[in-house]
Tab-separated table of C-alpha atoms in Angstrom:
chain	number	residue	atom	x	y	z
A	344	GLY	CA	-14.461	-31.751	23.066
A	345	ASP	CA	-14.091	-28.582	21.074
A	346	SER	CA	-14.318	-28.853	17.292
A	347	VAL	CA	-14.931	-26.813	14.167
A	348	THR	CA	-16.670	-27.953	10.989
A	349	GLN	CA	-16.230	-26.352	7.592
A	350	LYS	CA	-18.392	-28.410	5.322
A	351	GLU	CA	-17.108	-27.030	2.022
A	352	GLY	CA	-13.635	-28.068	1.046
A	353	LEU	CA	-13.700	-26.047	-2.164
A	354	VAL	CA	-15.815	-23.089	-3.209
A	355	THR	CA	-15.496	-21.759	-6.743
A	356	LEU	CA	-17.086	-18.417	-7.593
A	357	THR	CA	-17.209	-15.928	-10.386
A	358	GLU	CA	-15.824	-12.507	-9.602
A	359	GLY	CA	-18.488	-10.130	-8.343
A	360	LEU	CA	-20.718	-12.768	-6.813
A	361	PRO	CA	-21.283	-12.933	-3.043
A	362	VAL	CA	-19.147	-15.141	-0.844
A	363	MET	CA	-20.399	-17.271	1.992
A	364	LEU	CA	-18.180	-19.812	3.713
A	365	ASN	CA	-19.814	-21.941	6.343
A	366	CYS	CA	-18.488	-22.580	9.812
A	367	THR	CA	-20.119	-24.370	12.699
A	368	TYR	CA	-18.538	-25.317	15.965
A	369	GLN	CA	-18.978	-27.378	19.079
A	370	THR	CA	-17.944	-26.376	22.560
A	371	ILE	CA	-19.442	-26.708	25.986
A	372	TYR	CA	-17.851	-23.471	27.120
A	373	SER	CA	-19.499	-20.090	26.898
A	374	ASN	CA	-16.272	-18.076	26.670
A	375	ALA	CA	-15.234	-19.213	23.207
A	376	PHE	CA	-13.549	-17.056	20.609
A	377	LEU	CA	-14.233	-17.722	16.944
A	378	PHE	CA	-11.765	-16.750	14.274
A	379	TRP	CA	-11.382	-16.671	10.534
A	380	TYR	CA	-7.851	-17.008	9.254
A	381	VAL	CA	-6.864	-16.511	5.622
A	382	HIS	CA	-3.919	-18.306	4.072
A	383	TYR	CA	-2.631	-17.038	0.760
A	384	LEU	CA	-0.281	-19.255	-1.196
A	385	ASN	CA	3.340	-18.944	-0.044
A	386	GLU	CA	2.413	-16.723	2.875
A	387	SER	CA	1.661	-17.263	6.560
A	388	PRO	CA	-1.898	-17.798	7.749
A	389	ARG	CA	-3.112	-14.520	9.171
A	390	LEU	CA	-6.062	-13.391	11.199
A	391	LEU	CA	-8.981	-12.012	9.217
A	392	LEU	CA	-11.743	-11.725	11.816
A	393	LYS	CA	-12.453	-12.702	15.370
A	394	SER	CA	-15.405	-12.515	17.720
A	395	SER	CA	-16.600	-13.645	21.101
A	396	THR	CA	-19.769	-11.554	21.250
A	397	ASP	CA	-23.070	-13.157	20.418
A	398	ASN	CA	-25.036	-11.634	17.539
A	399	LYS	CA	-22.489	-8.897	16.857
A	400	ARG	CA	-21.283	-8.365	13.272
A	401	THR	CA	-17.522	-8.169	12.871
A	402	GLU	CA	-15.990	-6.700	9.720
A	403	HIS	CA	-12.533	-6.469	8.202
A	404	GLN	CA	-11.234	-5.927	4.685
A	405	GLY	CA	-14.691	-6.261	3.166
A	406	PHE	CA	-15.450	-9.543	4.910
A	407	HIS	CA	-17.897	-9.917	7.757
A	408	ALA	CA	-19.106	-12.580	10.133
A	409	THR	CA	-21.586	-12.759	12.982
A	410	LEU	CA	-21.241	-15.173	15.857
A	411	HIS	CA	-24.531	-16.902	16.550
A	412	LYS	CA	-24.253	-18.944	19.712
A	413	SER	CA	-27.801	-20.254	19.366
A	414	SER	CA	-26.855	-22.073	16.181
A	415	SER	CA	-23.101	-22.411	16.922
A	416	SER	CA	-22.226	-20.732	13.667
A	417	PHE	CA	-19.737	-18.141	12.443
A	418	HIS	CA	-20.149	-17.939	8.673
A	419	LEU	CA	-17.838	-15.716	6.643
A	420	GLN	CA	-19.430	-13.436	4.062
A	421	LYS	CA	-18.496	-10.849	1.501
A	422	SER	CA	-20.859	-9.017	-0.812
A	423	SER	CA	-18.710	-9.228	-3.925
A	424	ALA	CA	-15.834	-11.629	-4.530
A	425	GLN	CA	-12.576	-10.362	-6.004
A	426	LEU	CA	-9.877	-12.356	-7.770
A	427	SER	CA	-7.507	-11.486	-4.928
A	428	ASP	CA	-9.781	-13.239	-2.431
A	429	SER	CA	-8.655	-16.614	-3.739
A	430	ALA	CA	-7.066	-18.319	-0.744
A	431	LEU	CA	-7.526	-20.993	1.898
A	432	TYR	CA	-9.834	-19.888	4.698
A	433	TYR	CA	-9.800	-21.465	8.137
A	434	CYS	CA	-12.435	-21.137	10.793
A	435	ALA	CA	-11.056	-21.660	14.277
A	436	LEU	CA	-12.190	-21.844	17.875
A	437	SER	CA	-10.366	-21.051	21.079
A	438	ARG	CA	-11.125	-20.562	24.700
A	439	ARG	CA	-9.402	-17.715	26.513
A	440	SER	CA	-8.752	-19.991	29.432
A	441	ASN	CA	-6.581	-22.561	27.731
A	442	ASN	CA	-5.086	-20.845	24.698
A	443	ARG	CA	-5.550	-23.762	22.352
A	444	ILE	CA	-6.923	-23.138	18.883
A	445	PHE	CA	-8.985	-25.721	17.091
A	446	PHE	CA	-9.001	-25.282	13.336
A	447	GLY	CA	-11.487	-26.548	10.831
A	448	ASP	CA	-10.215	-28.366	7.771
A	449	GLY	CA	-10.272	-25.177	5.731
A	450	THR	CA	-12.208	-24.019	2.688
A	451	GLN	CA	-10.310	-23.283	-0.506
A	452	LEU	CA	-11.920	-20.290	-2.207
A	453	VAL	CA	-11.238	-19.909	-5.922
A	454	VAL	CA	-12.514	-16.761	-7.604
A	455	LYS	CA	-12.583	-16.830	-11.396
A	456	PRO	CA	-12.966	-13.940	-13.859
B	572	GLU	CA	8.472	-5.529	14.568
B	573	ALA	CA	7.158	-8.508	16.474
B	574	ALA	CA	7.395	-11.675	14.464
B	575	VAL	CA	7.556	-15.447	14.314
B	576	THR	CA	10.533	-16.769	12.377
B	577	GLN	CA	10.975	-20.350	11.295
B	578	SER	CA	14.052	-22.109	10.020
B	579	PRO	CA	14.795	-23.719	7.713
B	580	ARG	CA	12.294	-22.670	5.044
B	581	ASN	CA	12.830	-25.906	3.147
B	582	LYS	CA	14.334	-29.198	4.237
B	583	VAL	CA	14.967	-32.525	2.573
B	584	ALA	CA	15.641	-35.371	4.997
B	585	VAL	CA	16.280	-39.062	4.602
B	586	THR	CA	14.067	-41.694	6.175
B	587	GLY	CA	15.343	-42.550	9.639
B	588	GLY	CA	17.274	-39.339	10.020
B	589	LYS	CA	16.822	-36.718	12.707
B	590	VAL	CA	15.199	-33.400	11.818
B	591	THR	CA	14.943	-30.291	13.955
B	592	LEU	CA	12.669	-27.428	12.995
B	593	SER	CA	13.238	-24.166	14.801
B	594	CYS	CA	10.948	-21.313	15.699
B	595	ASN	CA	11.737	-17.962	17.257
B	596	GLN	CA	9.229	-15.337	18.350
B	597	THR	CA	9.730	-11.740	19.370
B	598	ASN	CA	6.109	-11.221	20.431
B	599	ASN	CA	6.818	-12.021	24.087
B	600	HIS	CA	3.959	-14.498	23.973
B	601	ASN	CA	3.714	-17.204	26.577
B	602	ASN	CA	2.209	-19.762	24.224
B	603	MET	CA	3.757	-21.339	21.168
B	604	TYR	CA	2.446	-24.004	18.831
B	605	TRP	CA	3.546	-26.374	16.109
B	606	TYR	CA	1.082	-27.335	13.372
B	607	ARG	CA	1.338	-29.336	10.225
B	608	GLN	CA	-0.725	-28.547	7.179
B	609	ASP	CA	-1.843	-31.202	4.738
B	610	THR	CA	-4.423	-31.011	2.001
B	611	GLY	CA	-7.779	-32.153	3.307
B	612	HIS	CA	-6.707	-31.976	6.938
B	613	GLY	CA	-6.184	-28.308	7.538
B	614	LEU	CA	-3.928	-27.264	10.392
B	615	ARG	CA	-3.358	-29.989	12.925
B	616	LEU	CA	-1.744	-29.335	16.278
B	617	ILE	CA	1.342	-31.403	17.048
B	618	HIS	CA	2.764	-29.871	20.224
B	619	TYR	CA	2.368	-26.645	22.119
B	620	SER	CA	3.891	-24.864	25.068
B	621	TYR	CA	2.695	-22.509	27.781
B	622	GLY	CA	6.139	-21.159	28.530
B	623	ALA	CA	9.808	-21.926	28.864
B	624	GLY	CA	10.380	-25.493	29.971
B	625	SER	CA	6.845	-26.664	29.194
B	626	THR	CA	5.638	-28.809	26.335
B	627	GLU	CA	2.224	-30.338	25.817
B	628	LYS	CA	0.966	-32.918	23.361
B	629	GLY	CA	-1.436	-31.730	20.745
B	630	ASP	CA	-3.723	-33.812	18.597
B	631	ILE	CA	-1.102	-35.679	16.525
B	632	PRO	CA	2.069	-35.906	18.639
B	633	ASP	CA	3.225	-39.372	17.626
B	634	GLY	CA	6.650	-39.321	16.009
B	635	TYR	CA	7.398	-35.786	17.205
B	636	LYS	CA	9.050	-34.220	20.212
B	637	ALA	CA	9.163	-30.594	21.209
B	638	SER	CA	11.501	-28.402	23.204
B	639	ARG	CA	10.959	-24.936	24.680
B	640	PRO	CA	14.276	-23.841	26.144
B	641	SER	CA	13.304	-20.189	26.404
B	642	GLN	CA	10.369	-17.816	26.007
B	643	GLU	CA	11.494	-17.054	22.463
B	644	ASN	CA	12.361	-20.467	21.076
B	645	PHE	CA	10.320	-23.571	20.378
B	646	SER	CA	11.691	-26.518	18.405
B	647	LEU	CA	10.027	-29.496	16.806
B	648	ILE	CA	12.106	-32.642	16.636
B	649	LEU	CA	11.617	-35.655	14.433
B	650	GLU	CA	13.955	-38.279	15.895
B	651	LEU	CA	13.351	-40.830	13.134
B	652	ALA	CA	11.836	-39.108	10.148
B	653	THR	CA	9.393	-41.020	7.958
B	654	PRO	CA	7.910	-40.178	4.528
B	655	SER	CA	4.498	-39.707	6.198
B	656	GLN	CA	5.956	-36.685	7.934
B	657	THR	CA	6.420	-34.920	4.621
B	658	SER	CA	4.353	-31.791	5.092
B	659	VAL	CA	4.382	-28.062	5.662
B	660	TYR	CA	4.988	-27.127	9.288
B	661	PHE	CA	3.857	-23.883	10.843
B	662	CYS	CA	4.878	-22.395	14.146
B	663	ALA	CA	2.644	-19.879	15.893
B	664	SER	CA	2.667	-17.811	19.042
B	665	GLY	CA	-0.200	-16.205	20.891
B	666	ASP	CA	-1.614	-15.204	24.219
B	667	LEU	CA	-5.360	-14.890	24.104
B	668	GLY	CA	-5.467	-14.342	27.841
B	669	ARG	CA	-3.560	-11.093	27.299
B	670	ASN	CA	-5.626	-10.249	24.242
B	671	SER	CA	-2.767	-11.026	21.882
B	672	ASP	CA	-3.831	-12.808	18.761
B	673	TYR	CA	-2.033	-15.775	17.322
B	674	THR	CA	0.597	-15.064	14.679
B	675	PHE	CA	2.177	-17.608	12.398
B	676	GLY	CA	5.594	-18.091	10.945
B	677	SER	CA	6.195	-18.503	7.232
B	678	GLY	CA	6.293	-22.279	7.386
B	679	THR	CA	8.856	-25.001	6.799
B	680	ARG	CA	8.391	-27.317	3.851
B	681	LEU	CA	9.754	-30.744	4.793
B	682	LEU	CA	10.291	-33.577	2.352
B	683	VAL	CA	11.317	-36.942	3.760
B	684	ILE	CA	12.684	-39.313	1.126
């Protein structure tokens, strides 16, 4: 079945350093959407990025990710971490045809001064 | 503004009691979802619905029921609450088939004592 793996449960960084959060997925379907959701404390999870196009870079709010179907990956990156980036980040997978989302376990990003 | 509203925001229930969590959406989305969020497990799907009158089991449905009486409303029901159901519950709506992204409510924090 469909699944998403985020191997890091916690990533701690110093402000200004680059961010990379790993996401790999499994699906037998070619029409998958990959998402990154960000969940700040005491707020609702909200969409950060999404993509269904192979090898196309998607950017939003300083973050970017590229869907690589050959390696089933959709890693989230940012060139320079900010204190305000501290949050829980979820990678997720969905197929247009069935409208279910499969979430990874999440990666807690902590950015320190 | 389109939104997903959950009630109550916080709930304390006694073991064996009945709990109903409510969700209302003004996005006119066909699909609605109930997730629970626990540390180390991310967002896990409990029940979902494709439209009024429909409910489907998600990945962890045991101990929960769902009801979708209308397009706008989707309830999660714990007939006999247990301490293991202490968690944060999120409702979401979405319709990827119509290019509408998933949006989440603010969450309900449930404590079962």
